Coordinates of C-alpha atoms in Angstrom, one line a residue:
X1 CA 125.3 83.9 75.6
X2 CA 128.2 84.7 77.9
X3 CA 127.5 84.3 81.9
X4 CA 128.1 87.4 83.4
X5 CA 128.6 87.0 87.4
X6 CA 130.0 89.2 90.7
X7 CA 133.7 88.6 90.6
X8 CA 134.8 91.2 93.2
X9 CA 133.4 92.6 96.1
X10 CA 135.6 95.3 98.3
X11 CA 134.6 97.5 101.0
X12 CA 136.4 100.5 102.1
X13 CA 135.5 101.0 106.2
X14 CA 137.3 104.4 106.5
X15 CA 137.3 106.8 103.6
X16 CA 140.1 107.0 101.3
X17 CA 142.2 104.2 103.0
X18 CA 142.6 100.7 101.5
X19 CA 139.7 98.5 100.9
X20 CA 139.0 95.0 102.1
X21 CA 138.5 92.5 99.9
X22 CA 135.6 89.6 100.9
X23 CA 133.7 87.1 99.3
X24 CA 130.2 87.7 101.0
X25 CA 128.8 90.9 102.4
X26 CA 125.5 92.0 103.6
X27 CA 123.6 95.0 101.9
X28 CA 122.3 97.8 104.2
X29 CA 120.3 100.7 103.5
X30 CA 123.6 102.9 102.8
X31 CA 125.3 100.2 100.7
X32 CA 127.7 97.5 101.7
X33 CA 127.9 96.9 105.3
X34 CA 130.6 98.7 107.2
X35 CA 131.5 100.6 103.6
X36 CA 132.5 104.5 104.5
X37 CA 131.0 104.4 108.0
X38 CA 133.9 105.9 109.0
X39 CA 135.9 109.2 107.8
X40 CA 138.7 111.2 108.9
X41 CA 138.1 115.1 109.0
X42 CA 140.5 118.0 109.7
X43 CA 140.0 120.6 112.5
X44 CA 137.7 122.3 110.5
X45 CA 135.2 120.0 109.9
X46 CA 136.4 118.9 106.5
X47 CA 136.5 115.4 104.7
X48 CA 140.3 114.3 104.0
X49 CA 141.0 112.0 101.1
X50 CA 143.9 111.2 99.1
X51 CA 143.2 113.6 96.7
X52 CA 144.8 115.9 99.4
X53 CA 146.9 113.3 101.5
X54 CA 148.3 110.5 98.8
X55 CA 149.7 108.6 102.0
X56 CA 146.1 107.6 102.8
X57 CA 146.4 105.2 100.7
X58 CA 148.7 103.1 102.4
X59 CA 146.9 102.8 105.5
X60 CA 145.4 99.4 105.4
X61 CA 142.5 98.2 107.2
X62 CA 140.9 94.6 108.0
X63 CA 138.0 93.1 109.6
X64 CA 138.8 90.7 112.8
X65 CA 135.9 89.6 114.6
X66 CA 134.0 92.2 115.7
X67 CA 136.9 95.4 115.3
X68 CA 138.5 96.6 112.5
X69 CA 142.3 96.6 112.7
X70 CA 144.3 99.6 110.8
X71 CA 147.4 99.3 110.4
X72 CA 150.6 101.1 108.4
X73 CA 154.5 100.3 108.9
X74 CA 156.8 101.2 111.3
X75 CA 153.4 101.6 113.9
X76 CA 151.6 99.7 116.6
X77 CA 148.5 98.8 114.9
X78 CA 144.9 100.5 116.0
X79 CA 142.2 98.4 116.5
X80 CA 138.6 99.7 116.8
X81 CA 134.8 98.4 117.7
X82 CA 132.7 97.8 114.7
X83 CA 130.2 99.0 116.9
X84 CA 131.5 101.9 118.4
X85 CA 130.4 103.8 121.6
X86 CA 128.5 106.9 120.7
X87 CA 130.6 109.8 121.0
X88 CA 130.3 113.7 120.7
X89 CA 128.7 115.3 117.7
X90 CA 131.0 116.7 114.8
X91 CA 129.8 118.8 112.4
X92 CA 131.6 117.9 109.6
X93 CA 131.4 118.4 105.6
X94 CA 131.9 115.9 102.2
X95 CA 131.6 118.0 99.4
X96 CA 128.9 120.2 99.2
X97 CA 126.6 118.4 102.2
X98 CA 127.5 118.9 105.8
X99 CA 126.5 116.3 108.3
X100 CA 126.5 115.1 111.9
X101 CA 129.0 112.8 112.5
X102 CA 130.1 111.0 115.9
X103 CA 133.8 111.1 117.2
X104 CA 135.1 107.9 117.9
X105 CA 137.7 108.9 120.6
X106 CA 140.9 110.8 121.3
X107 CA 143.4 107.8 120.6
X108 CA 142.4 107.2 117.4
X109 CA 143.1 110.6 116.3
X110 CA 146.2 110.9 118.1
X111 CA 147.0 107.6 116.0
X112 CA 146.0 109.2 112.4
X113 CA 147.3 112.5 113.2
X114 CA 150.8 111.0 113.7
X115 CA 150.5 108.8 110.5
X116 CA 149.6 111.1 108.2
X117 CA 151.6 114.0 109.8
X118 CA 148.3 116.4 110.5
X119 CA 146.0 117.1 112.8
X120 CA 143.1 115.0 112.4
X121 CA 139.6 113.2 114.1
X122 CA 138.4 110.3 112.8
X123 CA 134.5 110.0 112.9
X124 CA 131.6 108.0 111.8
X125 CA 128.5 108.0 110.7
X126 CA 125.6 107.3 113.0
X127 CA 122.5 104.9 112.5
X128 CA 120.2 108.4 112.8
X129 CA 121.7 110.6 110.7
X130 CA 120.3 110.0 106.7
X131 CA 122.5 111.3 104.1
X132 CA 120.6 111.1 101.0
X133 CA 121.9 111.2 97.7
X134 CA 121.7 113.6 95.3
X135 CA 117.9 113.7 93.9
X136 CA 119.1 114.1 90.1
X137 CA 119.9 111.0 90.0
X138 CA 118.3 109.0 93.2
X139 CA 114.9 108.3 94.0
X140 CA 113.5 109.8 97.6
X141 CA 114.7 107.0 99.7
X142 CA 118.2 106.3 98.3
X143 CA 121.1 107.0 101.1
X144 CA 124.9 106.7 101.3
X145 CA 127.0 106.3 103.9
X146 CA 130.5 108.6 103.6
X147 CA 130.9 107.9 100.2
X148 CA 131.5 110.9 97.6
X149 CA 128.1 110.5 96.4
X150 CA 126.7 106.8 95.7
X151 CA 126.7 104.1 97.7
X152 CA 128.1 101.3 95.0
X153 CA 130.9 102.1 92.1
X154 CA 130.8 98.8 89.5
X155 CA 133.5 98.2 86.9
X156 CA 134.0 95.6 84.7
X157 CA 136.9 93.1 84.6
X158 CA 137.1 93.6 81.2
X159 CA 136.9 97.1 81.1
X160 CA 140.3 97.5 83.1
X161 CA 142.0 95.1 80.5
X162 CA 141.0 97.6 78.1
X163 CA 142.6 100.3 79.9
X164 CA 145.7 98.8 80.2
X165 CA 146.0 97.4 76.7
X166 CA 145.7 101.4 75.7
X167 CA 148.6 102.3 78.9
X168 CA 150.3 99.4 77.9
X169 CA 150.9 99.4 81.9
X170 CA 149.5 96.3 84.2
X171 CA 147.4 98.3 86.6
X172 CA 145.7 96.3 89.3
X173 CA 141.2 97.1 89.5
X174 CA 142.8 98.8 93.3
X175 CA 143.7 101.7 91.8
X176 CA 140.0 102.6 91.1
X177 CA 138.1 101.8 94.3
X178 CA 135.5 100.2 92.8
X179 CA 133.0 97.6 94.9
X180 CA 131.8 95.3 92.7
X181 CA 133.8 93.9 89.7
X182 CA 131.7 91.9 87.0
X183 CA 133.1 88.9 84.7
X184 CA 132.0 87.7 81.6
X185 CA 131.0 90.9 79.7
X186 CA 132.7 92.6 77.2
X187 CA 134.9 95.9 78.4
X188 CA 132.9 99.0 78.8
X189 CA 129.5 97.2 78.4
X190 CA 128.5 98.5 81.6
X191 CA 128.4 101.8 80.1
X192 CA 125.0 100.8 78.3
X193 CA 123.4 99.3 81.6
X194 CA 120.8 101.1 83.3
X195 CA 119.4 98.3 85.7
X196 CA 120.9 95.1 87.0
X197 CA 120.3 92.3 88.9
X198 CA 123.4 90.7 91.0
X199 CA 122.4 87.6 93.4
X200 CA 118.7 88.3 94.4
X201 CA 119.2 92.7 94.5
X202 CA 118.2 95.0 91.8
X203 CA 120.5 98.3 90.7
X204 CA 120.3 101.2 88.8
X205 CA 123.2 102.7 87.1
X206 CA 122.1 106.4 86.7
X207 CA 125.1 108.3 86.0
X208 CA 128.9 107.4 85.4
X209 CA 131.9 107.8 87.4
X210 CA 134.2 110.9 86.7
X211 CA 137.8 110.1 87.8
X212 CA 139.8 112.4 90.1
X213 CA 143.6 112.1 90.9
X214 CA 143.1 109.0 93.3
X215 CA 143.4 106.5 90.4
X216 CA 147.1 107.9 89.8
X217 CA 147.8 106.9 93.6
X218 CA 149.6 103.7 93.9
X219 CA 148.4 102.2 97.2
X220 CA 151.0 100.1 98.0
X221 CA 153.6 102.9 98.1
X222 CA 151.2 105.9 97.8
X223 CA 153.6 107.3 95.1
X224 CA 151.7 109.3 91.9
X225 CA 151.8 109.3 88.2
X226 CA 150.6 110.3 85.4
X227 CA 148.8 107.1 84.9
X228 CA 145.5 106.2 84.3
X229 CA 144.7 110.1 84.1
X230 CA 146.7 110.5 80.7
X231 CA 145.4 107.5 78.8
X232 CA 141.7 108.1 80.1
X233 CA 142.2 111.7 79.1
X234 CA 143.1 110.4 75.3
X235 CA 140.1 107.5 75.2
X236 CA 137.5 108.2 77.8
X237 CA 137.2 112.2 78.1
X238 CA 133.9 113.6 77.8
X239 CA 132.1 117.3 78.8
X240 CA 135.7 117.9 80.0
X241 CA 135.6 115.1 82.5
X242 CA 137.2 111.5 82.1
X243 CA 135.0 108.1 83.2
X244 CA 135.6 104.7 84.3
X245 CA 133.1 102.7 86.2
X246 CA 129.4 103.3 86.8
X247 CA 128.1 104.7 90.0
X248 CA 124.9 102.3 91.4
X249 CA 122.1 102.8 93.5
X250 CA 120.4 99.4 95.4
X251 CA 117.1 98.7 95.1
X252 CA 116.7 96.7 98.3
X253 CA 119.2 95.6 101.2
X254 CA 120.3 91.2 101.0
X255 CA 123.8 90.1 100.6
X256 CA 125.9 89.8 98.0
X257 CA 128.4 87.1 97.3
X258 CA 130.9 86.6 95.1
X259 CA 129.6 84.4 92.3
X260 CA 126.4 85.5 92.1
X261 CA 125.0 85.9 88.3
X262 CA 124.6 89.3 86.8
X263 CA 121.3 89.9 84.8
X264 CA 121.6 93.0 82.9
X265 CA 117.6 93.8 83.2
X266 CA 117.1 97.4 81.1
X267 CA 119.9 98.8 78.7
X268 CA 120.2 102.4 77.3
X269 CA 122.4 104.8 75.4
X270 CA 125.7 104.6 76.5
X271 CA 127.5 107.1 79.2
X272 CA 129.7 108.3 78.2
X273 CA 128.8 108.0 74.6
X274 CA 132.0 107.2 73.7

Protein backbone atom coordinates (compact mmCIF):
# COMPACT_ATOMS: atom_id res chain seq x y z
CA UNK A 1 0.00 0.00 0.00
CA UNK A 2 1.59 3.20 -0.99
CA UNK A 3 2.51 5.88 2.02
CA UNK A 4 0.82 8.86 1.47
CA UNK A 5 2.46 11.89 3.62
CA UNK A 6 2.38 16.05 3.85
CA UNK A 7 4.95 17.04 1.28
CA UNK A 8 4.25 20.87 1.19
CA UNK A 9 3.00 23.26 3.49
CA UNK A 10 2.75 27.21 2.25
CA UNK A 11 1.15 30.00 3.85
CA UNK A 12 0.11 33.12 2.28
CA UNK A 13 0.26 36.20 5.16
CA UNK A 14 -1.30 38.84 2.89
CA UNK A 15 -3.88 37.91 0.40
CA UNK A 16 -3.07 37.37 -3.16
CA UNK A 17 0.77 37.95 -2.71
CA UNK A 18 3.35 35.11 -2.66
CA UNK A 19 3.27 32.38 -0.28
CA UNK A 20 5.88 31.18 2.20
CA UNK A 21 7.00 27.98 2.09
CA UNK A 22 7.87 26.13 5.71
CA UNK A 23 8.33 22.87 7.04
CA UNK A 24 6.28 23.20 10.39
CA UNK A 25 3.35 25.34 11.16
CA UNK A 26 0.94 25.59 13.91
CA UNK A 27 -2.95 25.14 13.30
CA UNK A 28 -5.33 27.86 14.65
CA UNK A 29 -8.86 28.13 14.71
CA UNK A 30 -8.86 29.98 11.13
CA UNK A 31 -6.36 27.58 9.57
CA UNK A 32 -2.64 27.89 9.35
CA UNK A 33 -1.13 30.42 11.54
CA UNK A 34 -0.47 33.78 10.07
CA UNK A 35 -2.39 32.44 6.66
CA UNK A 36 -4.66 35.51 5.14
CA UNK A 37 -4.49 37.56 8.36
CA UNK A 38 -3.73 40.24 6.35
CA UNK A 39 -5.45 41.86 3.10
CA UNK A 40 -5.21 44.83 1.03
CA UNK A 41 -8.55 46.65 0.22
CA UNK A 42 -9.30 49.65 -2.12
CA UNK A 43 -10.85 52.97 -0.95
CA UNK A 44 -13.98 51.44 -1.04
CA UNK A 45 -13.78 48.85 1.24
CA UNK A 46 -13.12 46.13 -1.29
CA UNK A 47 -10.79 42.92 -1.28
CA UNK A 48 -7.92 43.29 -4.07
CA UNK A 49 -6.52 40.14 -5.62
CA UNK A 50 -4.66 39.35 -8.62
CA UNK A 51 -7.65 38.55 -10.31
CA UNK A 52 -7.79 42.33 -10.69
CA UNK A 53 -4.03 43.42 -10.12
CA UNK A 54 -1.78 40.45 -11.75
CA UNK A 55 1.40 42.42 -10.23
CA UNK A 56 0.24 41.06 -6.81
CA UNK A 57 1.72 38.31 -7.47
CA UNK A 58 5.19 39.43 -7.44
CA UNK A 59 5.19 40.90 -4.14
CA UNK A 60 6.92 38.47 -1.95
CA UNK A 61 6.69 38.08 1.66
CA UNK A 62 8.78 36.17 4.50
CA UNK A 63 8.71 35.52 7.97
CA UNK A 64 11.87 37.03 10.13
CA UNK A 65 11.56 36.70 13.73
CA UNK A 66 8.64 38.14 14.88
CA UNK A 67 7.81 40.62 11.45
CA UNK A 68 7.00 39.75 8.23
CA UNK A 69 9.24 41.30 5.59
CA UNK A 70 7.52 42.23 2.01
CA UNK A 71 9.42 42.98 -0.48
CA UNK A 72 9.36 43.67 -4.53
CA UNK A 73 12.32 45.07 -6.76
CA UNK A 74 13.57 48.27 -7.34
CA UNK A 75 11.98 49.10 -3.50
CA UNK A 76 13.13 49.53 0.12
CA UNK A 77 11.60 46.52 1.68
CA UNK A 78 8.50 46.90 4.40
CA UNK A 79 8.79 45.12 7.28
CA UNK A 80 5.77 44.72 9.72
CA UNK A 81 4.87 43.24 13.44
CA UNK A 82 3.33 39.80 13.38
CA UNK A 83 1.58 41.22 16.09
CA UNK A 84 0.40 44.36 15.11
CA UNK A 85 -0.87 47.33 17.14
CA UNK A 86 -4.65 47.61 16.99
CA UNK A 87 -5.58 50.19 14.63
CA UNK A 88 -8.91 51.83 13.35
CA UNK A 89 -11.79 49.80 12.18
CA UNK A 90 -12.39 49.22 8.27
CA UNK A 91 -15.35 48.07 7.07
CA UNK A 92 -14.35 46.13 4.37
CA UNK A 93 -15.83 43.32 1.91
CA UNK A 94 -14.43 39.60 0.35
CA UNK A 95 -16.98 38.45 -1.79
CA UNK A 96 -20.28 38.46 -0.64
CA UNK A 97 -19.39 38.84 3.38
CA UNK A 98 -18.42 42.26 4.76
CA UNK A 99 -16.28 42.32 7.85
CA UNK A 100 -14.43 44.52 10.37
CA UNK A 101 -11.08 44.65 9.69
CA UNK A 102 -8.18 46.76 11.55
CA UNK A 103 -5.83 49.16 9.61
CA UNK A 104 -2.38 48.55 10.15
CA UNK A 105 -0.94 52.09 9.52
CA UNK A 106 -0.41 54.83 7.03
CA UNK A 107 3.14 53.64 5.73
CA UNK A 108 2.22 50.50 4.80
CA UNK A 109 -0.31 51.82 2.43
CA UNK A 110 1.65 54.42 1.19
CA UNK A 111 4.21 51.44 0.44
CA UNK A 112 1.45 49.21 -1.51
CA UNK A 113 -0.23 51.99 -3.10
CA UNK A 114 3.15 52.96 -4.82
CA UNK A 115 3.81 49.20 -5.78
CA UNK A 116 0.94 48.31 -7.29
CA UNK A 117 0.21 51.88 -8.78
CA UNK A 118 -3.37 52.39 -6.70
CA UNK A 119 -4.61 53.67 -3.95
CA UNK A 120 -4.79 51.13 -1.37
CA UNK A 121 -4.91 50.13 2.81
CA UNK A 122 -3.65 47.14 3.94
CA UNK A 123 -5.64 45.59 6.81
CA UNK A 124 -6.06 42.61 9.04
CA UNK A 125 -8.04 40.57 10.66
CA UNK A 126 -8.56 40.81 14.36
CA UNK A 127 -8.61 38.05 17.11
CA UNK A 128 -12.58 39.18 17.78
CA UNK A 129 -13.95 39.35 14.73
CA UNK A 130 -15.33 35.49 13.47
CA UNK A 131 -15.75 35.02 9.87
CA UNK A 132 -17.46 31.85 9.55
CA UNK A 133 -17.64 29.87 6.48
CA UNK A 134 -20.23 29.27 4.45
CA UNK A 135 -22.81 26.75 6.32
CA UNK A 136 -23.50 24.56 3.06
CA UNK A 137 -20.58 23.20 3.41
CA UNK A 138 -19.19 23.91 7.20
CA UNK A 139 -20.34 22.87 10.35
CA UNK A 140 -21.39 25.81 13.06
CA UNK A 141 -17.92 26.42 14.39
CA UNK A 142 -15.74 26.33 11.20
CA UNK A 143 -13.91 29.96 10.60
CA UNK A 144 -11.52 31.41 8.04
CA UNK A 145 -9.33 33.97 8.16
CA UNK A 146 -9.21 36.23 4.71
CA UNK A 147 -9.28 33.52 2.62
CA UNK A 148 -11.95 33.26 -0.41
CA UNK A 149 -13.82 30.89 1.50
CA UNK A 150 -11.96 27.86 3.31
CA UNK A 151 -9.34 27.96 5.48
CA UNK A 152 -7.08 24.92 3.74
CA UNK A 153 -6.85 24.32 -0.31
CA UNK A 154 -4.97 20.48 -0.70
CA UNK A 155 -3.64 19.30 -4.03
CA UNK A 156 -1.88 16.40 -4.87
CA UNK A 157 1.70 16.15 -6.15
CA UNK A 158 0.52 13.87 -8.53
CA UNK A 159 -2.30 15.62 -9.58
CA UNK A 160 -0.17 18.62 -10.96
CA UNK A 161 1.97 15.97 -12.94
CA UNK A 162 -1.13 15.13 -14.57
CA UNK A 163 -1.87 18.47 -15.49
CA UNK A 164 1.11 19.15 -17.08
CA UNK A 165 1.57 15.86 -18.90
CA UNK A 166 -2.07 17.06 -20.65
CA UNK A 167 -0.31 21.12 -21.14
CA UNK A 168 2.69 19.47 -21.99
CA UNK A 169 4.07 22.75 -20.04
CA UNK A 170 6.30 22.26 -16.60
CA UNK A 171 4.12 24.40 -14.28
CA UNK A 172 5.43 24.74 -10.75
CA UNK A 173 2.34 23.56 -7.69
CA UNK A 174 2.85 27.94 -7.11
CA UNK A 175 0.72 28.71 -9.62
CA UNK A 176 -2.23 27.25 -7.65
CA UNK A 177 -1.95 28.52 -4.10
CA UNK A 178 -2.52 25.49 -2.61
CA UNK A 179 -1.42 24.78 1.38
CA UNK A 180 -0.83 21.48 1.70
CA UNK A 181 0.55 19.23 -1.09
CA UNK A 182 0.27 15.37 -0.52
CA UNK A 183 2.83 12.49 -1.86
CA UNK A 184 2.39 9.13 -2.52
CA UNK A 185 -1.18 8.96 -4.01
CA UNK A 186 -2.17 8.67 -7.34
CA UNK A 187 -3.21 12.10 -9.38
CA UNK A 188 -6.63 13.29 -8.68
CA UNK A 189 -7.31 10.76 -5.81
CA UNK A 190 -8.08 13.50 -3.59
CA UNK A 191 -11.09 13.98 -5.55
CA UNK A 192 -12.70 10.81 -3.84
CA UNK A 193 -11.66 11.93 -0.22
CA UNK A 194 -14.08 13.22 2.17
CA UNK A 195 -12.05 13.00 5.56
CA UNK A 196 -8.37 12.83 6.28
CA UNK A 197 -6.06 12.64 8.78
CA UNK A 198 -2.52 14.57 8.36
CA UNK A 199 -0.05 14.36 11.46
CA UNK A 200 -2.43 14.11 14.55
CA UNK A 201 -5.54 16.61 12.82
CA UNK A 202 -8.57 15.44 11.16
CA UNK A 203 -10.19 17.26 7.69
CA UNK A 204 -12.99 17.21 5.74
CA UNK A 205 -12.99 17.87 2.15
CA UNK A 206 -16.62 19.08 1.41
CA UNK A 207 -16.52 20.65 -1.81
CA UNK A 208 -13.81 21.17 -4.67
CA UNK A 209 -11.88 24.04 -5.75
CA UNK A 210 -13.23 26.08 -8.89
CA UNK A 211 -10.21 27.82 -10.61
CA UNK A 212 -10.28 31.54 -11.46
CA UNK A 213 -7.73 33.50 -13.58
CA UNK A 214 -4.97 33.52 -10.77
CA UNK A 215 -3.59 30.03 -11.88
CA UNK A 216 -2.70 31.73 -15.36
CA UNK A 217 -0.56 34.40 -13.25
CA UNK A 218 2.98 33.60 -13.35
CA UNK A 219 4.40 34.88 -10.00
CA UNK A 220 7.70 35.37 -10.69
CA UNK A 221 7.02 37.90 -13.54
CA UNK A 222 3.23 38.35 -12.94
CA UNK A 223 2.80 37.97 -16.72
CA UNK A 224 -0.62 35.86 -17.96
CA UNK A 225 -1.52 33.09 -20.30
CA UNK A 226 -3.68 31.00 -21.35
CA UNK A 227 -2.39 28.24 -19.28
CA UNK A 228 -3.73 26.06 -16.96
CA UNK A 229 -7.28 27.64 -17.80
CA UNK A 230 -7.32 26.01 -21.44
CA UNK A 231 -6.13 22.49 -20.65
CA UNK A 232 -8.46 22.47 -17.31
CA UNK A 233 -11.20 23.79 -19.47
CA UNK A 234 -10.66 20.57 -22.02
CA UNK A 235 -10.09 17.78 -18.89
CA UNK A 236 -11.49 19.10 -15.69
CA UNK A 237 -14.68 21.32 -16.62
CA UNK A 238 -17.72 20.63 -14.93
CA UNK A 239 -21.43 22.62 -14.22
CA UNK A 240 -19.50 25.29 -16.35
CA UNK A 241 -16.76 25.66 -13.87
CA UNK A 242 -13.10 24.05 -13.99
CA UNK A 243 -11.47 22.27 -10.65
CA UNK A 244 -8.15 21.52 -9.30
CA UNK A 245 -7.53 20.97 -5.64
CA UNK A 246 -10.02 20.34 -2.76
CA UNK A 247 -11.02 22.94 -0.39
CA UNK A 248 -10.58 21.51 3.61
CA UNK A 249 -12.02 22.29 6.74
CA UNK A 250 -9.85 21.31 10.23
CA UNK A 251 -11.32 19.47 12.69
CA UNK A 252 -9.13 20.64 15.55
CA UNK A 253 -6.08 23.30 15.85
CA UNK A 254 -2.07 21.26 16.40
CA UNK A 255 0.64 21.65 13.99
CA UNK A 256 1.47 20.30 10.96
CA UNK A 257 4.81 19.39 9.65
CA UNK A 258 6.06 18.31 6.69
CA UNK A 259 6.28 14.58 6.73
CA UNK A 260 3.56 13.75 8.55
CA UNK A 261 1.50 10.61 7.16
CA UNK A 262 -1.83 11.07 5.36
CA UNK A 263 -4.64 8.61 6.42
CA UNK A 264 -7.39 8.99 4.01
CA UNK A 265 -10.20 8.11 6.81
CA UNK A 266 -13.86 8.19 4.76
CA UNK A 267 -13.96 8.20 0.80
CA UNK A 268 -16.94 9.07 -1.52
CA UNK A 269 -18.07 9.81 -5.01
CA UNK A 270 -15.71 11.77 -6.72
CA UNK A 271 -15.98 15.77 -7.20
CA UNK A 272 -15.92 16.49 -9.87
CA UNK A 273 -17.14 13.26 -11.20
CA UNK A 274 -14.95 13.38 -13.83
Amino acid sequence: MAIITLSQITIYPIKSLAGISVASCPVATTGLQYDRQWMLVDVDGQFLSQRRLPKMAAIKTALIGRHLRISVPDKADLVLPLMPAQGGEVPCRIWEDACIARHVSTEADLWFSDALGQECRLVYLPDNEIRRVDPNYAQAGDQTAFSDGFPFLLVSENSLACLNEAMQLPMPMARFRPNVVVSGCAGYAEDSWREIRIGGIEFRLPKPCSRCSIPTIDPDTAETGKEPLFTLNRTRKWQNKVYFGQNALHNQIGVLSVGDPVTILQTGEKQPPI
